[in-house]
Coordinates of C-alpha atoms and ligand atoms in Angstrom, one line a residue:
L220 CA -38.9 51.3 113.0
T221 CA -37.0 50.8 109.8
G222 CA -37.2 53.5 107.2
V223 CA -40.2 55.3 108.6
I224 CA -39.5 59.0 109.3
T225 CA -42.1 60.8 111.5
M226 CA -44.6 62.4 109.2
D227 CA -44.9 66.2 109.7
P228 CA -48.5 66.5 111.0
G229 CA -48.5 70.1 109.7
Y230 CA -48.3 69.5 106.0
K231 CA -48.8 66.4 104.0
N232 CA -45.6 65.5 102.0
S233 CA -43.7 68.5 103.4
G234 CA -40.4 66.8 102.8
S235 CA -40.4 63.6 104.9
C236 CA -41.9 60.3 103.7
K237 CA -42.4 56.7 104.5
S238 CA -40.5 54.1 102.5
D239 CA -39.9 50.3 102.4
I240 CA -36.9 50.5 100.2
T241 CA -33.7 51.5 102.0
F242 CA -32.9 51.5 105.7
L243 CA -30.0 53.8 106.7
D244 CA -28.6 54.3 110.2
G245 CA -26.2 57.3 110.2
E246 CA -24.9 56.7 113.7
E247 CA -24.3 53.0 113.3
G248 CA -23.2 53.2 109.6
I249 CA -25.9 50.7 108.5
L250 CA -27.2 50.5 105.0
R251 CA -29.8 47.9 103.9
Y252 CA -31.8 47.5 100.7
R253 CA -35.2 45.9 101.4
G254 CA -33.7 44.4 104.6
Y255 CA -30.5 43.0 103.0
S256 CA -27.2 44.4 104.1
I257 CA -25.1 46.1 101.4
E258 CA -22.1 44.1 102.7
D259 CA -23.9 40.9 101.7
L260 CA -25.3 42.3 98.5
A261 CA -22.0 43.8 97.3
E262 CA -20.2 40.5 98.0
K263 CA -22.8 37.9 96.8
A264 CA -25.1 39.6 94.2
N265 CA -24.8 41.3 90.9
F266 CA -26.1 44.7 89.9
L267 CA -29.2 43.5 88.0
E268 CA -30.1 41.2 90.9
V269 CA -29.9 44.2 93.3
S270 CA -31.8 46.4 90.8
Y271 CA -34.6 43.9 90.8
L272 CA -34.6 43.7 94.6
V273 CA -34.6 47.5 95.0
I274 CA -37.4 48.0 92.4
F275 CA -39.7 45.0 93.0
G276 CA -38.9 44.3 96.7
E277 CA -37.6 40.7 96.5
L278 CA -34.4 39.1 95.4
P279 CA -35.2 37.5 92.0
T280 CA -35.3 33.7 91.5
K281 CA -32.9 32.4 88.9
Q282 CA -35.7 32.4 86.3
Q283 CA -36.9 35.9 87.2
L284 CA -33.3 37.2 86.9
H285 CA -32.8 35.6 83.6
Q286 CA -36.2 37.0 82.4
F287 CA -35.3 40.5 83.7
E288 CA -32.1 40.5 81.7
E289 CA -33.9 39.2 78.6
D290 CA -36.7 41.8 79.0
I291 CA -34.2 44.7 79.4
R292 CA -32.6 43.5 76.1
K293 CA -35.9 44.1 74.3
Y294 CA -35.4 47.8 74.9
T295 CA -31.7 48.5 74.4
L296 CA -32.2 49.9 70.9
V297 CA -32.5 53.7 71.2
N298 CA -34.5 55.6 68.5
E299 CA -32.0 56.7 65.8
E300 CA -33.5 60.1 65.9
M301 CA -32.0 60.6 69.4
K302 CA -28.7 60.9 67.5
N303 CA -30.0 64.2 66.1
I304 CA -30.3 65.5 69.7
I305 CA -26.8 64.3 70.8
D306 CA -25.3 65.8 67.7
G307 CA -26.7 69.2 68.8
F308 CA -24.3 69.3 71.7
P309 CA -20.7 70.6 71.6
K310 CA -18.1 67.9 72.3
T311 CA -17.1 69.9 75.4
A312 CA -20.6 69.6 77.0
H313 CA -20.4 67.9 80.4
P314 CA -21.8 64.3 80.1
M315 CA -24.3 64.9 83.0
G316 CA -25.9 67.8 81.2
V317 CA -26.2 65.7 78.0
L318 CA -27.5 62.7 79.9
S319 CA -30.2 64.8 81.7
S320 CA -31.3 66.1 78.3
L321 CA -31.3 62.7 76.5
T322 CA -33.2 61.2 79.4
S323 CA -35.9 63.9 79.2
A324 CA -36.0 63.4 75.5
L325 CA -37.0 59.7 76.0
T326 CA -40.5 61.1 76.9
A327 CA -40.8 62.4 73.3
F328 CA -40.2 58.9 71.9
N329 CA -42.2 57.2 74.7
P330 CA -45.0 59.7 75.4
K331 CA -47.4 57.3 77.1
V332 CA -47.3 58.0 80.8
V333 CA -47.1 54.6 82.5
N334 CA -50.0 53.4 84.6
V335 CA -48.1 52.5 87.7
D336 CA -51.0 50.3 89.0
N337 CA -50.7 48.1 85.9
E338 CA -47.9 45.7 87.0
K339 CA -47.0 44.5 83.4
E340 CA -46.9 48.1 82.1
M341 CA -44.7 49.2 85.0
Y342 CA -42.4 46.2 84.6
D343 CA -42.0 47.0 80.9
T344 CA -41.2 50.6 81.7
V345 CA -38.6 49.6 84.3
C346 CA -36.9 47.4 81.7
K347 CA -37.1 50.1 79.0
T348 CA -35.6 52.6 81.4
M349 CA -32.8 50.3 82.6
G350 CA -32.0 49.4 78.9
K351 CA -32.1 52.8 77.3
F352 CA -30.5 54.8 80.1
L353 CA -27.3 52.7 80.1
V354 CA -26.9 53.2 76.3
L355 CA -27.5 56.9 76.5
A356 CA -25.1 57.3 79.4
T357 CA -22.3 55.8 77.3
W358 CA -23.3 57.8 74.3
T359 CA -22.4 60.9 76.3
F360 CA -18.8 59.7 76.4
R361 CA -18.7 58.5 72.8
K362 CA -19.9 61.9 71.7
S363 CA -17.3 63.8 73.7
S364 CA -14.5 61.5 72.5
G365 CA -15.6 61.6 68.8
F366 CA -16.0 57.9 68.7
P367 CA -18.9 56.3 66.8
L368 CA -21.9 55.4 69.0
N369 CA -22.1 51.8 70.0
Y370 CA -25.1 49.5 70.3
Y371 CA -25.9 47.1 73.2
D372 CA -24.9 43.5 72.4
N373 CA -27.8 41.3 73.5
T374 CA -25.5 38.3 73.9
K375 CA -23.5 40.0 76.7
G376 CA -24.4 40.9 80.3
Y377 CA -25.6 44.3 81.5
V378 CA -22.3 45.5 83.2
E379 CA -20.1 43.9 80.5
N380 CA -22.2 45.9 77.9
F381 CA -21.4 49.1 79.8
M382 CA -17.7 48.6 79.2
R383 CA -18.2 47.6 75.6
L384 CA -20.6 50.5 74.9
M385 CA -17.9 52.8 76.4
F386 CA -14.7 51.5 74.9
E387 CA -15.2 49.0 72.0
L388 CA -14.0 50.4 68.7
P389 CA -14.9 49.2 65.2
T390 CA -11.2 48.6 64.6
G391 CA -11.0 45.4 66.7
P392 CA -12.3 43.1 69.3
Y393 CA -12.7 44.4 72.9
T394 CA -12.0 42.0 75.8
I395 CA -13.0 42.6 79.3
N396 CA -11.2 41.4 82.5
P397 CA -13.8 39.7 84.7
V398 CA -12.2 41.7 87.6
V399 CA -13.5 44.8 86.0
V400 CA -17.0 43.5 85.7
D401 CA -16.9 42.4 89.3
A402 CA -15.6 45.8 90.5
L403 CA -18.3 47.6 88.5
D404 CA -21.1 45.3 89.8
K405 CA -19.9 46.2 93.3
L406 CA -19.7 49.9 92.6
F407 CA -23.2 50.1 91.0
I408 CA -24.7 48.0 93.8
L409 CA -23.3 50.4 96.4
H410 CA -24.8 53.4 94.6
A411 CA -28.2 51.7 93.9
D412 CA -30.2 53.6 96.5
H413 CA -29.7 55.8 99.5
E414 CA -33.2 56.8 100.9
Q415 CA -34.1 60.4 100.5
N416 CA -30.8 62.0 99.3
C417 CA -30.9 65.2 97.2
S418 CA -31.4 63.5 93.7
T419 CA -33.9 60.9 94.9
S420 CA -36.0 63.5 96.7
T421 CA -35.9 65.5 93.4
V422 CA -37.2 62.4 91.5
R423 CA -40.0 62.0 94.0
M424 CA -40.8 65.7 94.0
V425 CA -41.0 65.9 90.2
G426 CA -43.0 62.6 90.0
S427 CA -45.4 63.8 92.7
S428 CA -46.9 66.3 90.2
Q429 CA -47.7 63.2 88.0
S430 CA -44.8 64.0 85.6
G431 CA -43.6 60.9 83.8
L432 CA -40.7 58.6 84.9
F433 CA -38.2 59.9 82.3
A434 CA -38.8 63.5 83.1
S435 CA -38.4 62.8 86.9
I436 CA -35.2 60.9 86.4
S437 CA -33.9 63.6 84.1
A438 CA -34.4 66.0 87.1
G439 CA -32.6 63.6 89.4
V440 CA -29.6 63.5 87.0
S441 CA -29.4 67.3 87.2
A442 CA -29.5 67.2 91.0
L443 CA -26.9 64.5 91.2
W444 CA -24.5 66.6 89.1
G445 CA -23.7 69.0 91.8
P446 CA -20.2 68.8 93.5
L447 CA -21.8 68.5 96.9
H448 CA -23.7 65.4 95.8
G449 CA -22.8 62.9 93.1
G450 CA -20.4 65.4 91.4
A451 CA -18.1 64.9 94.4
N452 CA -16.5 61.8 92.9
Q453 CA -15.2 63.9 90.0
A454 CA -14.2 66.7 92.4
V455 CA -12.3 64.2 94.6
L456 CA -10.1 63.1 91.8
E457 CA -9.5 66.7 90.6
M458 CA -8.6 67.5 94.2
L459 CA -6.2 64.5 94.5
E460 CA -4.6 65.4 91.2
A461 CA -4.1 69.0 92.3
I462 CA -2.5 67.9 95.6
Q463 CA -0.3 65.5 93.6
K464 CA 0.7 68.3 91.3
D465 CA 1.4 70.6 94.2
G466 CA 3.9 68.1 95.7
G467 CA 1.5 65.7 97.5
D468 CA 1.4 67.7 100.8
A469 CA -1.7 66.3 102.5
D470 CA -1.2 68.5 105.6
K471 CA -1.3 71.7 103.5
Y472 CA -4.7 70.8 102.1
M473 CA -5.9 69.7 105.5
A474 CA -5.1 73.1 106.8
K475 CA -6.9 74.7 103.8
A476 CA -10.0 72.6 104.5
K477 CA -10.1 73.9 108.1
D478 CA -9.5 77.5 107.2
K479 CA -12.8 79.3 107.3
D480 CA -11.5 82.0 105.0
D481 CA -10.6 79.3 102.4
P482 CA -13.6 78.0 100.4
F483 CA -11.6 74.7 99.9
R484 CA -13.4 71.6 101.2
L485 CA -11.9 68.1 101.4
M486 CA -14.1 66.6 98.7
G487 CA -15.3 63.0 99.5
F488 CA -15.5 63.8 103.2
G489 CA -18.6 64.4 105.3
H490 CA -22.2 63.4 105.0
R491 CA -25.6 64.7 105.8
V492 CA -26.6 61.5 107.5
Y493 CA -23.5 59.3 108.3
K494 CA -21.9 60.7 111.3
N495 CA -19.4 58.0 112.0
F496 CA -18.5 56.3 108.8
D497 CA -20.1 55.6 105.4
P498 CA -20.3 51.8 105.1
R499 CA -20.0 52.1 101.4
A500 CA -16.6 53.8 101.6
R501 CA -15.2 50.9 103.6
I502 CA -16.2 48.4 101.0
I503 CA -15.0 50.6 98.1
K504 CA -11.7 51.3 99.8
K505 CA -11.1 47.5 100.1
A506 CA -12.2 47.1 96.4
A507 CA -9.8 49.8 95.3
D508 CA -6.8 48.0 96.8
E509 CA -7.9 44.7 95.2
V510 CA -8.7 46.1 91.8
L511 CA -5.5 48.2 91.5
A512 CA -3.4 45.2 92.7
T513 CA -5.1 42.7 90.3
L514 CA -4.8 45.1 87.3
G515 CA -1.3 46.0 88.3
V516 CA -2.2 49.7 88.5
N517 CA 0.0 51.8 90.7
D518 CA -1.9 55.0 91.1
P519 CA 0.0 57.7 93.1
V520 CA -3.3 59.5 93.9
L521 CA -4.4 56.4 95.9
A522 CA -1.4 57.0 98.2
I523 CA -2.4 60.6 98.6
A524 CA -6.0 59.6 99.3
K525 CA -4.8 57.3 102.1
K526 CA -2.6 60.0 103.5
L527 CA -5.5 62.4 103.6
E528 CA -7.8 59.8 105.2
E529 CA -5.2 59.0 107.9
A530 CA -4.7 62.7 108.6
A531 CA -8.4 63.5 108.8
L532 CA -9.2 60.5 111.0
N533 CA -6.7 61.8 113.5
D534 CA -7.6 65.5 113.3
D535 CA -9.7 67.1 116.0
Y536 CA -11.4 69.5 113.5
F537 CA -12.6 66.6 111.4
K538 CA -13.4 64.3 114.3
S539 CA -15.4 67.0 116.1
R540 CA -17.5 67.6 113.0
N541 CA -17.9 63.9 112.2
L542 CA -16.2 64.2 108.9
Y543 CA -15.2 60.8 107.5
P544 CA -14.7 59.5 103.9
N545 CA -18.0 59.0 102.1
V546 CA -18.9 56.9 99.1
D547 CA -17.3 59.4 96.7
F548 CA -13.8 59.4 98.3
Y549 CA -12.5 56.1 96.8
S550 CA -14.9 55.3 94.0
G551 CA -13.1 57.7 91.5
I552 CA -9.8 55.9 92.1
I553 CA -11.4 52.6 90.8
Y554 CA -13.1 54.3 87.9
R555 CA -9.8 55.8 86.9
A556 CA -8.1 52.4 87.2
L557 CA -10.8 51.0 84.8
G558 CA -10.0 53.8 82.3
I559 CA -13.2 55.8 82.9
P560 CA -12.5 59.5 82.2
T561 CA -13.0 61.8 85.2
D562 CA -15.9 63.7 83.7
M563 CA -17.8 60.4 83.4
F564 CA -17.5 59.6 87.2
T565 CA -20.9 61.2 88.1
V566 CA -22.5 59.4 85.1
M567 CA -21.3 56.2 86.8
F568 CA -23.0 57.3 90.0
A569 CA -26.2 57.9 87.9
I570 CA -26.1 54.4 86.3
G571 CA -25.8 52.9 89.8
R572 CA -28.5 55.1 91.3
L573 CA -31.0 54.5 88.5
P574 CA -32.8 51.5 90.1
G575 CA -33.2 53.5 93.3
W576 CA -34.7 56.4 91.5
I577 CA -37.1 54.1 89.6
A578 CA -38.0 52.3 92.9
Q579 CA -38.7 55.5 94.8
W580 CA -40.7 57.1 92.0
K581 CA -42.8 53.9 91.7
E582 CA -43.3 53.7 95.5
M583 CA -44.4 57.3 95.7
R584 CA -46.9 56.8 92.9
L585 CA -48.2 53.5 94.2
N586 CA -48.7 55.1 97.6
K587 CA -50.7 57.8 95.8
E588 CA -48.7 60.5 97.7
P589 CA -50.0 64.0 97.2
I590 CA -48.0 66.6 95.2
G591 CA -44.9 67.7 97.1
R592 CA -45.4 71.1 98.7
P593 CA -42.8 71.9 101.4
R594 CA -43.7 75.1 103.3
Q595 CA -41.4 77.9 104.6
I596 CA -40.7 80.3 107.5
Y597 CA -41.4 83.8 106.1
T598 CA -38.7 86.3 107.0
G599 CA -39.5 89.1 104.6
H600 CA -41.2 92.5 104.9
P601 CA -44.5 92.9 106.8
L602 CA -47.4 94.5 104.7
R603 CA -46.2 97.7 102.9
D604 CA -48.2 100.5 101.1
F605 CA -47.5 100.7 97.3
K606 CA -45.4 103.8 96.2
E607 CA -45.8 105.3 92.7
V608 CA -42.6 105.1 90.7
D609 CA -41.8 108.9 90.8
K610 CA -42.0 108.7 94.6
R611 CA -39.5 105.9 95.1
Ligands
LIG525 C1 -23.3 62.2 98.5 O1 -27.5 62.4 101.1 C2 -26.9 61.4 100.6 O2 -27.3 60.2 100.9 C3 -25.9 61.6 99.5 C4 -25.1 60.5 99.0 C5 -26.0 59.5 98.2 O3 -25.6 58.3 98.2 O4 -26.9 59.9 97.6 O5 -24.5 59.8 100.1 C6 -24.0 60.9 98.0 O6 -23.7 63.2 98.1 C7 -22.1 62.0 99.4 C8 -21.6 63.5 99.8 C9 -20.6 63.9 98.6 N1 -20.2 65.3 98.8 C10 -18.9 65.6 99.2 O7 -18.1 64.8 99.4 C11 -18.7 67.1 99.2 C12 -17.8 67.5 100.4 N2 -18.7 67.3 101.7 C13 -19.4 68.5 102.1 O8 -19.7 69.5 101.3 C14 -20.4 68.2 103.2 O9 -19.8 67.3 104.1 C15 -21.7 67.6 102.8 C16 -22.4 68.4 101.8 C17 -21.6 66.2 102.3 C18 -22.6 67.5 104.1 O10 -22.8 68.7 104.5 P1 -23.4 69.0 105.9 O11 -23.8 67.8 106.7 O12 -24.5 70.0 105.7 O13 -22.2 69.6 106.7 P2 -22.1 71.1 106.9 O14 -22.0 71.7 105.5 O15 -23.2 71.6 107.8 O16 -20.7 71.2 107.6 C19 -20.6 70.9 109.0 C20 -19.2 71.5 109.4 C21 -19.0 72.9 108.8 O17 -18.0 73.5 109.7 P3 -18.5 74.5 110.9 O18 -19.4 75.5 110.2 O19 -19.3 73.6 111.8 O20 -17.3 75.1 111.5 O21 -18.2 70.6 108.8 C22 -17.5 71.4 107.8 C23 -18.3 72.6 107.5 O22 -17.5 73.7 107.1 N3 -17.4 70.5 106.7 C24 -16.2 70.3 106.0 C25 -16.5 69.4 105.0 N4 -17.8 69.0 105.1 C26 -18.3 69.7 106.1 N5 -15.0 70.9 106.2 C27 -14.1 70.5 105.3 N6 -14.2 69.6 104.3 C28 -15.5 69.0 104.2 N7 -15.7 68.1 103.2

């Protein structure tokens, strides 16, 4: 059975759910979106094509894809008053915190809660979310760097616009190497959905109370921010840079990762579900080699990453705990090669995961799932008699 997790007969919506979107086999290292392997999609499709597939269930025809891109363009202008909100943040604010706030603020400017059963209304909301979220994500960087906020260029593609929105300056033209667009397409595709991970479950949970899409995605952004989840890609680079600064001794950090008295974990290793390998890490590792070679980037942290991976793959502690590189281990190296600042790495993850969040929220609402209400095992006090304060 693909994607169907046994429902807990005890409580409806107690945490597991049925879904048609993503199939994941942790033992075999298989990941498919709507039945298509991520290996095929990463190689042969672009990010908007895969976003359409994940959200609407089928690969778009040429006409549908063209129309999807056109319809997203209708919504890439963000209300100018949103600038008052972003101006309220200090430049030092972490981009994920700003993005979560800006995403929630979209509700104020688009208060009508979408009728998910109205296909046209839902389609328009999808296009609005894909358009505005990308712009707001880049505004978090522009704000922290003191650059003027850029606008989407409706003559350019979605992924190309990301790089322009991030880096184009009024002082001159900005050209993009097609290798960069291809690498970003691949990275966003590989992050597009991952069944019921922490942030996606958060989006479903918030949406299950009939909260709107923007509010649900805002909560998902906050959940993704954590270093055990999407925040790991930033933590991986910070770890590799610390190892590099400390002389590049991979064995020393392997020992720290195994020392129970040391809180240090090898970031980018391990996974709640993949217990052999993360298929996305394999594709990203190959892409990292290709992108750095094509761009002529010689990044010493890539060598440290490979030394760590080699050491972990041959280490009994790691092998006995099924700890292998996950999606976050190599992605940050590519982002760095593309000039993306480290504190924007998790924002990159959010841009890639957006179609999955939308698709899962839409599916949960179309399935009329009841409000999420996990139960608990009570381990507290039995009944006790009240004591007046002067007797405590
Ligand atoms: C993502 O769920 C998803 O699908 C998430 C995601 C997605 O696409 O949405 O795939 C994205 O979040 C990837 C994971 C990114 N996080 C990291 O890379 C952070 C580092 N990894 C770990 O913190 C950890 O591996 C988790 C959180 C990813 C998984 O945790 P588990 O499965 O609960 O593992 P655990 O904490 O129960 O650990 C099992 C054992 C423990 O040792 P013992 O108590 O058995 O002796 O493995 C050890 C842990 O101490 N361990 C590690 C380790 N991860 C687990 N030891 C060293 N380094 C690590 N990274």
